Coordinates of C-alpha atoms in Angstrom, one line a residue:
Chain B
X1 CA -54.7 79.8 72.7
X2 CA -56.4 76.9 74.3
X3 CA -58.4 74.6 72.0
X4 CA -61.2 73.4 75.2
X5 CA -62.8 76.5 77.0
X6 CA -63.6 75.4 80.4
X7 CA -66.6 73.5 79.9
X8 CA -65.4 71.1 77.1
X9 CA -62.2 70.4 79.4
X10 CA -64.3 69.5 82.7
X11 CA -66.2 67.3 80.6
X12 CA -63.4 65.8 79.5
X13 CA -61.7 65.7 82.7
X14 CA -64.8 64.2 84.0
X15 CA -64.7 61.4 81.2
X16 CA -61.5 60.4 81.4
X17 CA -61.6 60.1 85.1
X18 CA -63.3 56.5 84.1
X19 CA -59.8 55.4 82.6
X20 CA -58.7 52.5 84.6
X21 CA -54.6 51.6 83.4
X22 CA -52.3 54.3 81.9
X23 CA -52.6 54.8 78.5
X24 CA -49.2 56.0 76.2
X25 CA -49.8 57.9 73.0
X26 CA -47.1 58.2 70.3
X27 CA -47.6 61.1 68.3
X28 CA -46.1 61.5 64.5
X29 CA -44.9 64.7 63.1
X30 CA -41.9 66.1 61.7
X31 CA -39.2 68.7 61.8
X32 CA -40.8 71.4 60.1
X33 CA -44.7 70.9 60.7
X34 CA -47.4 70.8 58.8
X35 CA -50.1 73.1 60.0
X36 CA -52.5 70.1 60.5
X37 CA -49.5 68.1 62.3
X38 CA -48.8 71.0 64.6
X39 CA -52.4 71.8 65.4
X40 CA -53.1 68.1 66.1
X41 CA -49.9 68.2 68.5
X42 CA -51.3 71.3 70.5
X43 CA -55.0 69.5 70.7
X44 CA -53.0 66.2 72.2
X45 CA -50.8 68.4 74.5
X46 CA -53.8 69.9 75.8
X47 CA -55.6 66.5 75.9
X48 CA -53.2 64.4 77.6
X49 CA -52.8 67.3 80.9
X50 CA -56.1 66.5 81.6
X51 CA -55.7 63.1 83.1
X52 CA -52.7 62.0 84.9
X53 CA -53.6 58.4 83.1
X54 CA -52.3 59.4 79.7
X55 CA -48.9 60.8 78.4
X56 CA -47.7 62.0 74.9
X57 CA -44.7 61.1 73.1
X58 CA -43.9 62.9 70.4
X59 CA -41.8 61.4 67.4
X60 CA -40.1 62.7 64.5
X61 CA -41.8 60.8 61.6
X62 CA -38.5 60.9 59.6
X63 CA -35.9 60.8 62.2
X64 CA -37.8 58.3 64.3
X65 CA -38.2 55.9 60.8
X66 CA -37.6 52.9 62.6
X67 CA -40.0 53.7 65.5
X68 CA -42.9 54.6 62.7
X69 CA -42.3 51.6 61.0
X70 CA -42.9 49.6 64.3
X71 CA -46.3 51.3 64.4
X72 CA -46.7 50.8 60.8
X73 CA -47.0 55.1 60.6
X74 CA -47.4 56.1 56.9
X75 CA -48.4 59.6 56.8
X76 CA -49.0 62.4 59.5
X77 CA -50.1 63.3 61.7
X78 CA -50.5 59.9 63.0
X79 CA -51.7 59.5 66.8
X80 CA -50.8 56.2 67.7
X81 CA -52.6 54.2 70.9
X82 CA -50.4 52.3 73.1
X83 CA -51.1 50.5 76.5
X84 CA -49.7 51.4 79.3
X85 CA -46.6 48.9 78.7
X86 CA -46.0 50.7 75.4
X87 CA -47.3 47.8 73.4
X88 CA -49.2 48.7 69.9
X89 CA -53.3 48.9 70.5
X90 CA -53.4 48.5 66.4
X91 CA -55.7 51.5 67.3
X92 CA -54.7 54.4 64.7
X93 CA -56.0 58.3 64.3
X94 CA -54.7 59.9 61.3
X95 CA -55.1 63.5 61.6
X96 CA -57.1 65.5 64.2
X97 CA -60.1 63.6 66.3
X98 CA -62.5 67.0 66.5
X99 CA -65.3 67.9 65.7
X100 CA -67.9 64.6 66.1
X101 CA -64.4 62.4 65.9
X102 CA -63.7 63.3 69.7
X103 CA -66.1 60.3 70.7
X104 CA -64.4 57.8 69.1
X105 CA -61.2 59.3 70.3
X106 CA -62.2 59.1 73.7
X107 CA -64.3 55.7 73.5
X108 CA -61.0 54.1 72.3
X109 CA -58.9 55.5 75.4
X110 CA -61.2 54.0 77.3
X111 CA -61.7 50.9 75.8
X112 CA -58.0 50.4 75.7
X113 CA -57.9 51.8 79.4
X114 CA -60.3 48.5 80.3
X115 CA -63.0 50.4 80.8
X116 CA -65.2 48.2 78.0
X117 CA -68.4 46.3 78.1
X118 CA -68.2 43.0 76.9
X119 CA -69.2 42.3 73.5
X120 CA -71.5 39.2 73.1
X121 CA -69.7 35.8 73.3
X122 CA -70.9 34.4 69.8
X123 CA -69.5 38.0 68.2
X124 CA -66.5 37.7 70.6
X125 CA -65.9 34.2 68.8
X126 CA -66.3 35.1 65.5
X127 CA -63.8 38.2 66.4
X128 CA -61.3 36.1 68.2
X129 CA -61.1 33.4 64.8
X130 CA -60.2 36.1 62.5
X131 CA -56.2 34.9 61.9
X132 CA -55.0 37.0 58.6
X133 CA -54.1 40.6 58.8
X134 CA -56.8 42.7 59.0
X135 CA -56.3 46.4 58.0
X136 CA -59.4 48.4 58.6
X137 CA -59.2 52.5 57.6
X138 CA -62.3 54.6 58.0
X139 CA -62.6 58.0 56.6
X140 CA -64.6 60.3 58.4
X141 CA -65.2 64.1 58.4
X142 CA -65.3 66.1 61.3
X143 CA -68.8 67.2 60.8
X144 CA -70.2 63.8 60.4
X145 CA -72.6 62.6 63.2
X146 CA -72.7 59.4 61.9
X147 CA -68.6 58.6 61.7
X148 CA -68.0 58.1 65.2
X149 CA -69.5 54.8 65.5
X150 CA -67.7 53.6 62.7
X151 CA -64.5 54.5 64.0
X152 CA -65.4 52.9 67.6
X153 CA -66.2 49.5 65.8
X154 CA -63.2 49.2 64.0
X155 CA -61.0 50.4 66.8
X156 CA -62.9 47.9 69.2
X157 CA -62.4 44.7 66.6
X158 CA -58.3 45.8 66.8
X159 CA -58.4 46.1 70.3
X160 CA -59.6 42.7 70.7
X161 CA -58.0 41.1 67.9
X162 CA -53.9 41.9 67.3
X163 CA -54.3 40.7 63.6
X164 CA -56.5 43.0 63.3
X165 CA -55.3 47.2 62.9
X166 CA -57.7 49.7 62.2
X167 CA -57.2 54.0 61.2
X168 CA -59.5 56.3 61.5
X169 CA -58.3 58.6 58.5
X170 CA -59.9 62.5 58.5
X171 CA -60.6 63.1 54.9
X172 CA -59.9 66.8 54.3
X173 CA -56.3 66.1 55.5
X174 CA -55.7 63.5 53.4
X175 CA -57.5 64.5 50.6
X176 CA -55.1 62.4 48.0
X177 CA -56.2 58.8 50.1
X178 CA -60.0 59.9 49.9
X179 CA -59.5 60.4 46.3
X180 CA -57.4 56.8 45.7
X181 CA -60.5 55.4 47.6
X182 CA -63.5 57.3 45.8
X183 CA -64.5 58.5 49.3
X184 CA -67.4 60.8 48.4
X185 CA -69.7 59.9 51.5
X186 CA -68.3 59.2 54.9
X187 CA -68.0 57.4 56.8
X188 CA -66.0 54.7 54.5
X189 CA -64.8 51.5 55.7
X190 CA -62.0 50.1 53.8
X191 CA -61.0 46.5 54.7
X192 CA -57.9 45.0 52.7
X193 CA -58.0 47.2 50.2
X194 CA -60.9 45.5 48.6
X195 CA -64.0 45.4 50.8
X196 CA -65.8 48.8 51.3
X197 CA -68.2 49.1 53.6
X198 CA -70.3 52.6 53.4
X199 CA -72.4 54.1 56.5
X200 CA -72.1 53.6 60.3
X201 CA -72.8 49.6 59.8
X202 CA -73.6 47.8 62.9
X203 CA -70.2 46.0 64.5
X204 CA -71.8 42.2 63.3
X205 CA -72.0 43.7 59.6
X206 CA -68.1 44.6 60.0
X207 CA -67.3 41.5 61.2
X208 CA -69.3 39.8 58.2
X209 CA -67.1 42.1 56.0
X210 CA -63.6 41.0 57.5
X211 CA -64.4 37.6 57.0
X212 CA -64.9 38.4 53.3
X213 CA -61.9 40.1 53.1
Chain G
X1 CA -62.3 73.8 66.2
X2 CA -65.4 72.4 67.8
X3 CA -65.9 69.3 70.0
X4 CA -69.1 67.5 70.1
X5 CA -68.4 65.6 73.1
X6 CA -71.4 63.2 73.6
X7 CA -71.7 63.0 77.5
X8 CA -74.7 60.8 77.9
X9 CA -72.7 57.9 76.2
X10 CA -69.8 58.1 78.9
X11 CA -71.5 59.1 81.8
X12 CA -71.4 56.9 84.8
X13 CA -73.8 59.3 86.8
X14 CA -76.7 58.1 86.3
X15 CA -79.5 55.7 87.7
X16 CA -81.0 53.7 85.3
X17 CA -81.2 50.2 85.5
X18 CA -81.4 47.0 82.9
X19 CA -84.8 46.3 80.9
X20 CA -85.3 42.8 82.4
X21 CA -87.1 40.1 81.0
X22 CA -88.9 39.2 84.0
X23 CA -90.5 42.0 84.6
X24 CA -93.8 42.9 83.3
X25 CA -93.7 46.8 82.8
X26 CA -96.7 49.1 82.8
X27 CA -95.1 51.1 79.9
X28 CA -92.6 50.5 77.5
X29 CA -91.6 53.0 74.8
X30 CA -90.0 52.5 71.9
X31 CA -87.0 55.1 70.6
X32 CA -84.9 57.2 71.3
X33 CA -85.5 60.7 69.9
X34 CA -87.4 63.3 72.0
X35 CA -90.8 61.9 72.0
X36 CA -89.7 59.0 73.2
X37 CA -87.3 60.4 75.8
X38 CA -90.0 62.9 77.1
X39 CA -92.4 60.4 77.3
X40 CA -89.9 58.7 79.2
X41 CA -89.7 61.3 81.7
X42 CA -93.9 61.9 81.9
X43 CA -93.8 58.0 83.1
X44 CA -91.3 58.0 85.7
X45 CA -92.8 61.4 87.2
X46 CA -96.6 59.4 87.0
X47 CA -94.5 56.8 88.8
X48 CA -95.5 53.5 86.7
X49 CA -93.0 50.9 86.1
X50 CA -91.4 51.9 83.0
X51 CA -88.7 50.2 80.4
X52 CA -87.3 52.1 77.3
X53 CA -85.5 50.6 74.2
X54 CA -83.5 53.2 72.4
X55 CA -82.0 52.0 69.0
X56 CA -80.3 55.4 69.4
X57 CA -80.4 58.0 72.1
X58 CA -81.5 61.8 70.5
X59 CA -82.1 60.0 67.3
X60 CA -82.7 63.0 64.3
X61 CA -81.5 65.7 66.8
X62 CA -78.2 64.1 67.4
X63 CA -77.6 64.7 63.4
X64 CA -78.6 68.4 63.9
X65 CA -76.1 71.1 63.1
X66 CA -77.9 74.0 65.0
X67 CA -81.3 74.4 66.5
X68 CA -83.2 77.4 67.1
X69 CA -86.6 77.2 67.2
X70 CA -86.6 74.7 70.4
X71 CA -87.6 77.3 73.4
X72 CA -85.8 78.1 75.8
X73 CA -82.4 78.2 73.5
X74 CA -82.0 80.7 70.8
X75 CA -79.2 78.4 69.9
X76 CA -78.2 75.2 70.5
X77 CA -76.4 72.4 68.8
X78 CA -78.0 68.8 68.4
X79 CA -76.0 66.9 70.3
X80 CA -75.9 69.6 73.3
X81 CA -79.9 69.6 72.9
X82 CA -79.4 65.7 73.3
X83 CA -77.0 65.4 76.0
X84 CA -79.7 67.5 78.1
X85 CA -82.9 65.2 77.3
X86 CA -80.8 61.7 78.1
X87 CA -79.5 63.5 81.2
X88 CA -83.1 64.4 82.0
X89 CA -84.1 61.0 81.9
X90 CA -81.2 58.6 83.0
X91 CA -82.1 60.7 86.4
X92 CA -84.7 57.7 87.2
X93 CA -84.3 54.7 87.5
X94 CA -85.6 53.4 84.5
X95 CA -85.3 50.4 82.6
X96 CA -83.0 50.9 80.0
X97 CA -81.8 49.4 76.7
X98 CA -80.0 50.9 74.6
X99 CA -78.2 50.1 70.7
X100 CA -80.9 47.8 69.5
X101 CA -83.9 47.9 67.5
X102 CA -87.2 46.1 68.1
X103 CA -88.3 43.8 65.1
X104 CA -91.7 42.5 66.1
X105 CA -94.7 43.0 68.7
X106 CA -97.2 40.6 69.7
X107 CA -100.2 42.3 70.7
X108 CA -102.3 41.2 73.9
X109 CA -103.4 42.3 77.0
X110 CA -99.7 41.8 77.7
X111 CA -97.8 42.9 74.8
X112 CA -94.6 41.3 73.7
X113 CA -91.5 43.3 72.2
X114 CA -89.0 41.3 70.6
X115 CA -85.4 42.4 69.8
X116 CA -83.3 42.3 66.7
X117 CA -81.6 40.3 68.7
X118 CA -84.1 37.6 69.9
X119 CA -84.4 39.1 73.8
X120 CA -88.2 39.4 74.7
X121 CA -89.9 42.2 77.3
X122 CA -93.6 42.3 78.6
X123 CA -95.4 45.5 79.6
X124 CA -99.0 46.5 80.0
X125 CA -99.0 49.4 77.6
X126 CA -96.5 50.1 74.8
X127 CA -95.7 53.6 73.3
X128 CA -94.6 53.6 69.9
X129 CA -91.6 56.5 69.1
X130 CA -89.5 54.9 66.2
X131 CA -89.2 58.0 64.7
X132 CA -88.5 58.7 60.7
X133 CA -85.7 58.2 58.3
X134 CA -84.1 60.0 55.4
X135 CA -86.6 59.0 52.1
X136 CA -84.8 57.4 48.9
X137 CA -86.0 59.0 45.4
X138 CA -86.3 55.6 44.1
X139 CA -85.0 56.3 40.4
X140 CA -82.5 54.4 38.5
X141 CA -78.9 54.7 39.2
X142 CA -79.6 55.7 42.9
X143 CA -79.2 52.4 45.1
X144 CA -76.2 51.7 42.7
X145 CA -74.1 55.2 43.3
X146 CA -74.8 55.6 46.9
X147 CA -71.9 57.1 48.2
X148 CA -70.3 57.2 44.9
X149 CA -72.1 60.9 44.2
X150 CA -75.3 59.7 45.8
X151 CA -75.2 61.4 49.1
X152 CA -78.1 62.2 52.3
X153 CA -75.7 64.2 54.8
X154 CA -74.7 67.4 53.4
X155 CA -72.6 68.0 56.6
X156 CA -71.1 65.0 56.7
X157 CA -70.3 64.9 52.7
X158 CA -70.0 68.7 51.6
X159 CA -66.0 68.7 51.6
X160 CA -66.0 66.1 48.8
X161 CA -68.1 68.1 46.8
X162 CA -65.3 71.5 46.7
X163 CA -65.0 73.2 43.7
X164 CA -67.8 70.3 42.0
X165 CA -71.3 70.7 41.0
X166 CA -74.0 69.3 42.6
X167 CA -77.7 68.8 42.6
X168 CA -80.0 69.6 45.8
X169 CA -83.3 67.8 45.4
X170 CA -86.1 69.1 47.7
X171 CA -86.8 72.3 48.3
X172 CA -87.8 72.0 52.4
X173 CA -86.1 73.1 54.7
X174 CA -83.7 69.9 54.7
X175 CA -82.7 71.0 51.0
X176 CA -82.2 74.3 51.6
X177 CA -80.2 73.8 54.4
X178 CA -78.1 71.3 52.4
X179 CA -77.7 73.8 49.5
X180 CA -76.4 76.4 51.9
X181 CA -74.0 74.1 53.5
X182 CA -72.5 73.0 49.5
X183 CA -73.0 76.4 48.1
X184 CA -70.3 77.4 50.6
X185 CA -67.8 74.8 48.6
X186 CA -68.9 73.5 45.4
X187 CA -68.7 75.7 42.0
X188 CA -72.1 75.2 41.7
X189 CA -75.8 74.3 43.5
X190 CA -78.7 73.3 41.5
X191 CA -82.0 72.8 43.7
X192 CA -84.4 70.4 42.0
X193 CA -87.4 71.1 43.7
X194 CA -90.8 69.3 42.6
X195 CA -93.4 71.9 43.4
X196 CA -93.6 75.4 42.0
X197 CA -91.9 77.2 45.2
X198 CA -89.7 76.2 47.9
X199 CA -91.2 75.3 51.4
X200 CA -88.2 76.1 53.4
X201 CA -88.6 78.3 56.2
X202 CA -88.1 82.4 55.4
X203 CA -85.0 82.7 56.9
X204 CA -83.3 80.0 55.2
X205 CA -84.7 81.7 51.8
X206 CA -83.0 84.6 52.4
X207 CA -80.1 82.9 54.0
X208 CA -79.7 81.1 50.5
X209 CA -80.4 84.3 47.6
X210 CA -77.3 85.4 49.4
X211 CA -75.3 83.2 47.6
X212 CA -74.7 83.4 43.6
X213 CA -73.5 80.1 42.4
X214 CA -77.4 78.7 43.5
X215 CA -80.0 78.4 40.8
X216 CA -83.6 77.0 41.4
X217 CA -85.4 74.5 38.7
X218 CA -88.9 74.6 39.9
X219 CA -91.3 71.8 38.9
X220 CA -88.9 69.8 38.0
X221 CA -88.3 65.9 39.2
X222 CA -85.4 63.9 39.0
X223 CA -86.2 60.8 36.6
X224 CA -82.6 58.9 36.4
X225 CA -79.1 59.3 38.6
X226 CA -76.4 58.6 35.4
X227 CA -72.7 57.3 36.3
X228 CA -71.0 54.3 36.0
X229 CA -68.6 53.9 39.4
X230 CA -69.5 57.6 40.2
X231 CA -72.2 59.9 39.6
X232 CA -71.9 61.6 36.2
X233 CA -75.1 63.6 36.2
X234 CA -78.8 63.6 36.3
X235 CA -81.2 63.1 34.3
X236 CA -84.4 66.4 34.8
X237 CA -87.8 66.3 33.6
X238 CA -89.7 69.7 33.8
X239 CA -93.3 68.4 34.6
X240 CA -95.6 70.7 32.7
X241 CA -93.2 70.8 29.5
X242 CA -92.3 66.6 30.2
X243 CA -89.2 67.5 28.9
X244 CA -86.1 66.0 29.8
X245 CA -82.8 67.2 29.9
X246 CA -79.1 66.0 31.1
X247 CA -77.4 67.5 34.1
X248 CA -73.5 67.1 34.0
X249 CA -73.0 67.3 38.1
X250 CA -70.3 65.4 40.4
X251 CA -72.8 65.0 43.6
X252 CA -76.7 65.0 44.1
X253 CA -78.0 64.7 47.9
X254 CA -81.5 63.8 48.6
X255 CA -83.3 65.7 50.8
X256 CA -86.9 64.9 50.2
X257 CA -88.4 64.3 53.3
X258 CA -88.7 61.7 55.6
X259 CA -90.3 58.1 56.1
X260 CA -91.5 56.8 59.2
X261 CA -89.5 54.0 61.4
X262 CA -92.8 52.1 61.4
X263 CA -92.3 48.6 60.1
X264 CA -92.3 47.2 63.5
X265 CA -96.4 48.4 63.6
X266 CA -97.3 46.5 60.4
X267 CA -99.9 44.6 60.8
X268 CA -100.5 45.5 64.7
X269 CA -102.0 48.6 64.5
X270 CA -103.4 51.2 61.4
X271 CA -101.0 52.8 59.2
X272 CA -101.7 55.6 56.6
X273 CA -100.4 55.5 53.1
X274 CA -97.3 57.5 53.8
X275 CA -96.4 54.5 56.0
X276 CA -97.1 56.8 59.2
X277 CA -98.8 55.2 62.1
X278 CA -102.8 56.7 62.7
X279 CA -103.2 58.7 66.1
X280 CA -106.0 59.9 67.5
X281 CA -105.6 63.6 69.6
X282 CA -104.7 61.6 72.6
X283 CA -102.0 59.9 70.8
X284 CA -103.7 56.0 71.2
X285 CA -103.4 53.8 68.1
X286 CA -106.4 51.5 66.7
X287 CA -104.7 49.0 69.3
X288 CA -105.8 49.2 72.3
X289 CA -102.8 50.1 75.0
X290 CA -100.5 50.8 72.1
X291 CA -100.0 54.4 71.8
X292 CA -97.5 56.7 69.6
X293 CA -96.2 59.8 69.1
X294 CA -93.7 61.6 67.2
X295 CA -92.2 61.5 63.5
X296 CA -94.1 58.0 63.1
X297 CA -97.0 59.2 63.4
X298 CA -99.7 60.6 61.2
X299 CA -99.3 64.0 63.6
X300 CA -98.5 67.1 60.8
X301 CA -95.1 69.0 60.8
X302 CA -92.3 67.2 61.9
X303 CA -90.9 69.4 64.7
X304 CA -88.4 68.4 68.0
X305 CA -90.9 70.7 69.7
X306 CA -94.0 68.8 68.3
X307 CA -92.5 65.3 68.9
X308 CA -91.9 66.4 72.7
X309 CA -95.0 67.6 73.0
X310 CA -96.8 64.5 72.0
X311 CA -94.2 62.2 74.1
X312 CA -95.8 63.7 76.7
X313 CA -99.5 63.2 75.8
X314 CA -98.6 59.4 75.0
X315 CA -97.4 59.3 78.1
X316 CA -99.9 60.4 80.3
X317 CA -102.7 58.7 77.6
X318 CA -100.7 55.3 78.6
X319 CA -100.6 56.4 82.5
X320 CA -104.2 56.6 82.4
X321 CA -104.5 53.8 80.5
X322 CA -102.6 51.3 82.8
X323 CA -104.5 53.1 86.0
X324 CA -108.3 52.1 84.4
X325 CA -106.6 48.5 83.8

């Protein structure tokens, strides 16, 4: 059964018509999937017919190893962005961009696509002198009007920055990172492992946070 | 599986234009939310020059779940309801900011508005919509535990709270809603609500008796949140009794009402002592060619349908306004 009814997928189709280079996705799933891993495959399948800008590969998270550990895939479902040369975004979706989440999945084709307004220069600065490896993950919730703008921030700073990755991580499917983290209100930013960052923060405040990490 | 695509924010159809700094507008208005945008719409229709800075577009709506006492639907989500008003308006060709808030105003007979970020506008008239914001309990142990237990977005927050107990505090309609959304998940839902009955609307009353694992304290307050690195329970005073007793819960969301957006106003024009700014019945402020309308004002019952209604007086108050100038 489809997952868009008609008008959701000639909104979409609309949307993504603003794409301006190809986009490549590498999706992560195994063998035998997991019902999360094989819904999120269906929901990209359907996605990526919708604009002749994107295309799906689909990869075998344990036969592929070496090709997940390129990516730096730990878990799955794992949508990773590529550009249209195949090289790494650092832009990451664990688990399935619904709900609320479909903004920042589509912000972040976008973006990636060129299709971005400039951030301003003194942020772009501060941004472009960040030299360690950053590793942003923000848990969200599907039902969280708040999470998408997390997720876009982070995914923008890794776009701009190739030190910097960032994840958006759905919480119910990976309930056992949420717990490691003490997520108990989303969305959570979690820098390095040891800055947290709680609520949509404005883009600056992230930035502040990185250069604390 | 739903998708809450937000079309306004990637839509290239549409004819607005920059707020410049060089132009002196006859209106500007303030927020985002639906007094603001249908004041937005009352302007360009009345044809006066008109700018709008919009911190974010639908504000409160846009955090909806579903709406149904806005006519015209029976049903409709919040962000659908918002995707219609900023398609309504980004129809003119208004001046348009968007993604920042204002931090000061310098009154005049040509009013000032200065940005977060340091960018100044003019106009003739300014309409104040900031909206509201979740309230704080302001107890011990709150600030500290936020998001550690200490939650405000029941939708956003409920699956953390599966098979855990939790306290509701406020018995509006916010609370209710909140305790039907964690009843569905959580073992079990105690509503803490100050006065001797709950306000909520009769249909989420009898939405909620239909669940078991919900029980009521009426009168009571919440004096202390308790927890370390998470919430570990509550402390409850019954208020005729002053008695104080220890909740063991996992979670407590606030839902106690809202405060206005109204810092911006301090000091420029008159506020009440819930923070919200004063408005007479044609929505003009004690400044003169500052008007407001919405959540921040001192208007009763916080409604989409109310703060529409009195975007469009400000409005047309403002139109008249910069006509007689």
């Amino acid at each position: 059964m489809a997952l868009f009814d008609e008008k959701v997928s000639s909104q979409l189709k609309s949307i993504l018509s603003g794409m301006k280079s190809d986009i490549q996705l590498a999706f992560f799933t195994q063998e035998i999937e997991c019902p999360m891993c094989r819904e999120t495959r269906l929901f990209l399948e359907e996605f990526c017919a919708l604009s002749g800008k994107l295309t799906l590969s689909v990869y075998d998270f344990v036969k592929d190893k070496e090709k997940a550990e390129t990516h730096r895939v730990d878990k799955i479902p794992a949508i990773v962005v590529l550009d249209s040369k195949g090289n790494d975004t650092g832009i990451k979706f664990y688990g399935l961009p619904g709900g609320y989440e479909i903004n920042s999945f589509i912000k972040s084709l976008l973006e990636a696509s060129g299709q971005k307004e400039e951030l301003p220069a003194l942020l772009m600065s501060r941004v472009m002198a960040i030299k360690k490896d950053i590793h942003i993950q923000v848990f969200v919730t599907l039902s969280c009007p708040f999470c998408p703008a997390a997720v876009m921030a982070a995914h923008r700073l890794a776009l701009e920055n190739p030190n910097i990755r960032a994840d958006m991580v759905e919480s119910t499917t990976f309930v056992p990172l949420a717990v490691r983290y003490g997520v108990q209100s989303v969305p959570m930013t979690v820098i390095n492992e040891t800055q947290k960052l709680i609520g949509a923060q404005p883009i600056e405040r992230l930035v502040e946070a990185i250069e604390n990490a | 599986m739903d998708f809450n695509i937000n079309m306004t924010a990637f839509s290239t159809e549409h004819r607005t234009v920059p707020l410049q700094s060089s132009v002196l507008y006859d209106v500007i208005i303030i927020g985002g939310g639906p007094a603001a945008l249908t004041a937005a719409v009352y302007c360009m229709r009345k044809g006066v020059k008109t700018g709008l800075i919009a911190k974010d577009i639908g504000g409160q709506v846009g955090e909806t779940s579903g709406i149904e006492n806005y006519l015209g639907y029976k049903y409709i989500e919040g962000h659908e309801l918002v995707n219609k008003f900023a398609e309504h308006v980004k129809q003119f060709e208004i001046g348009f900011k968007e993604g920042i808030g204002v931090s000061r105003i310098i009154d005049g007979k040509e009013k000032s508005i200065i940005l977060e970020s340091g960018e100044q506008y003019r106009a003739k008239a300014i309409i104040l919509a900031t909206g509201s914001k979740w309230k704080k309990l302001n107890v011990p142990g709150e600030d500290k535990l936020i998001g550690k237990g200490v939650a405000y977005c029941a939708i956003c927050d409920a699956p953390f709270f599966a098979e855990k107990r939790v306290v509701v505090v406020g018995g509006g309609n916010s609370g209710v809603e909140a305790a039907i959304d964690l009843a569905k998940v959580a073992t079990s839902v105690t509503v803490v609500q100050f006065l001797d009955a709950l306000t909520a609307d009769k249909i989420l009353l009898d939405k909620l008796k239909e669940f078991s694992n919900v029980k009521v304290l009426y009168e009571h307050a919440v004096e202390r949140i308790l927890g370390e690195d998470r919430v570990s329970g509550v402390a409850i005073v019954d208020r005729k009794t002053q008695k104080v007793q220890e909740l063991k819960v996992d979670g407590i969301f606030i839902q106690i009402g809202l405060i206005p957006n109204s810092e911006m106003a301090k000091g420029l024009v008159e506020i009440n002592e819930r923070g919200e700014i004063i408005v007479d019945c044609a929505c003009r402020t004690s400044a003169e060619g500052i008007f407001a309308a919405g959540d921040v004002t001192s208007v009763p019952y916080k409604q989409i349908i109310i703060a529409a209604g009195e975007g469009a007086k400000a409005a047309l108050s403002a139109c008249d306004y910069v006509m007689r100038q």
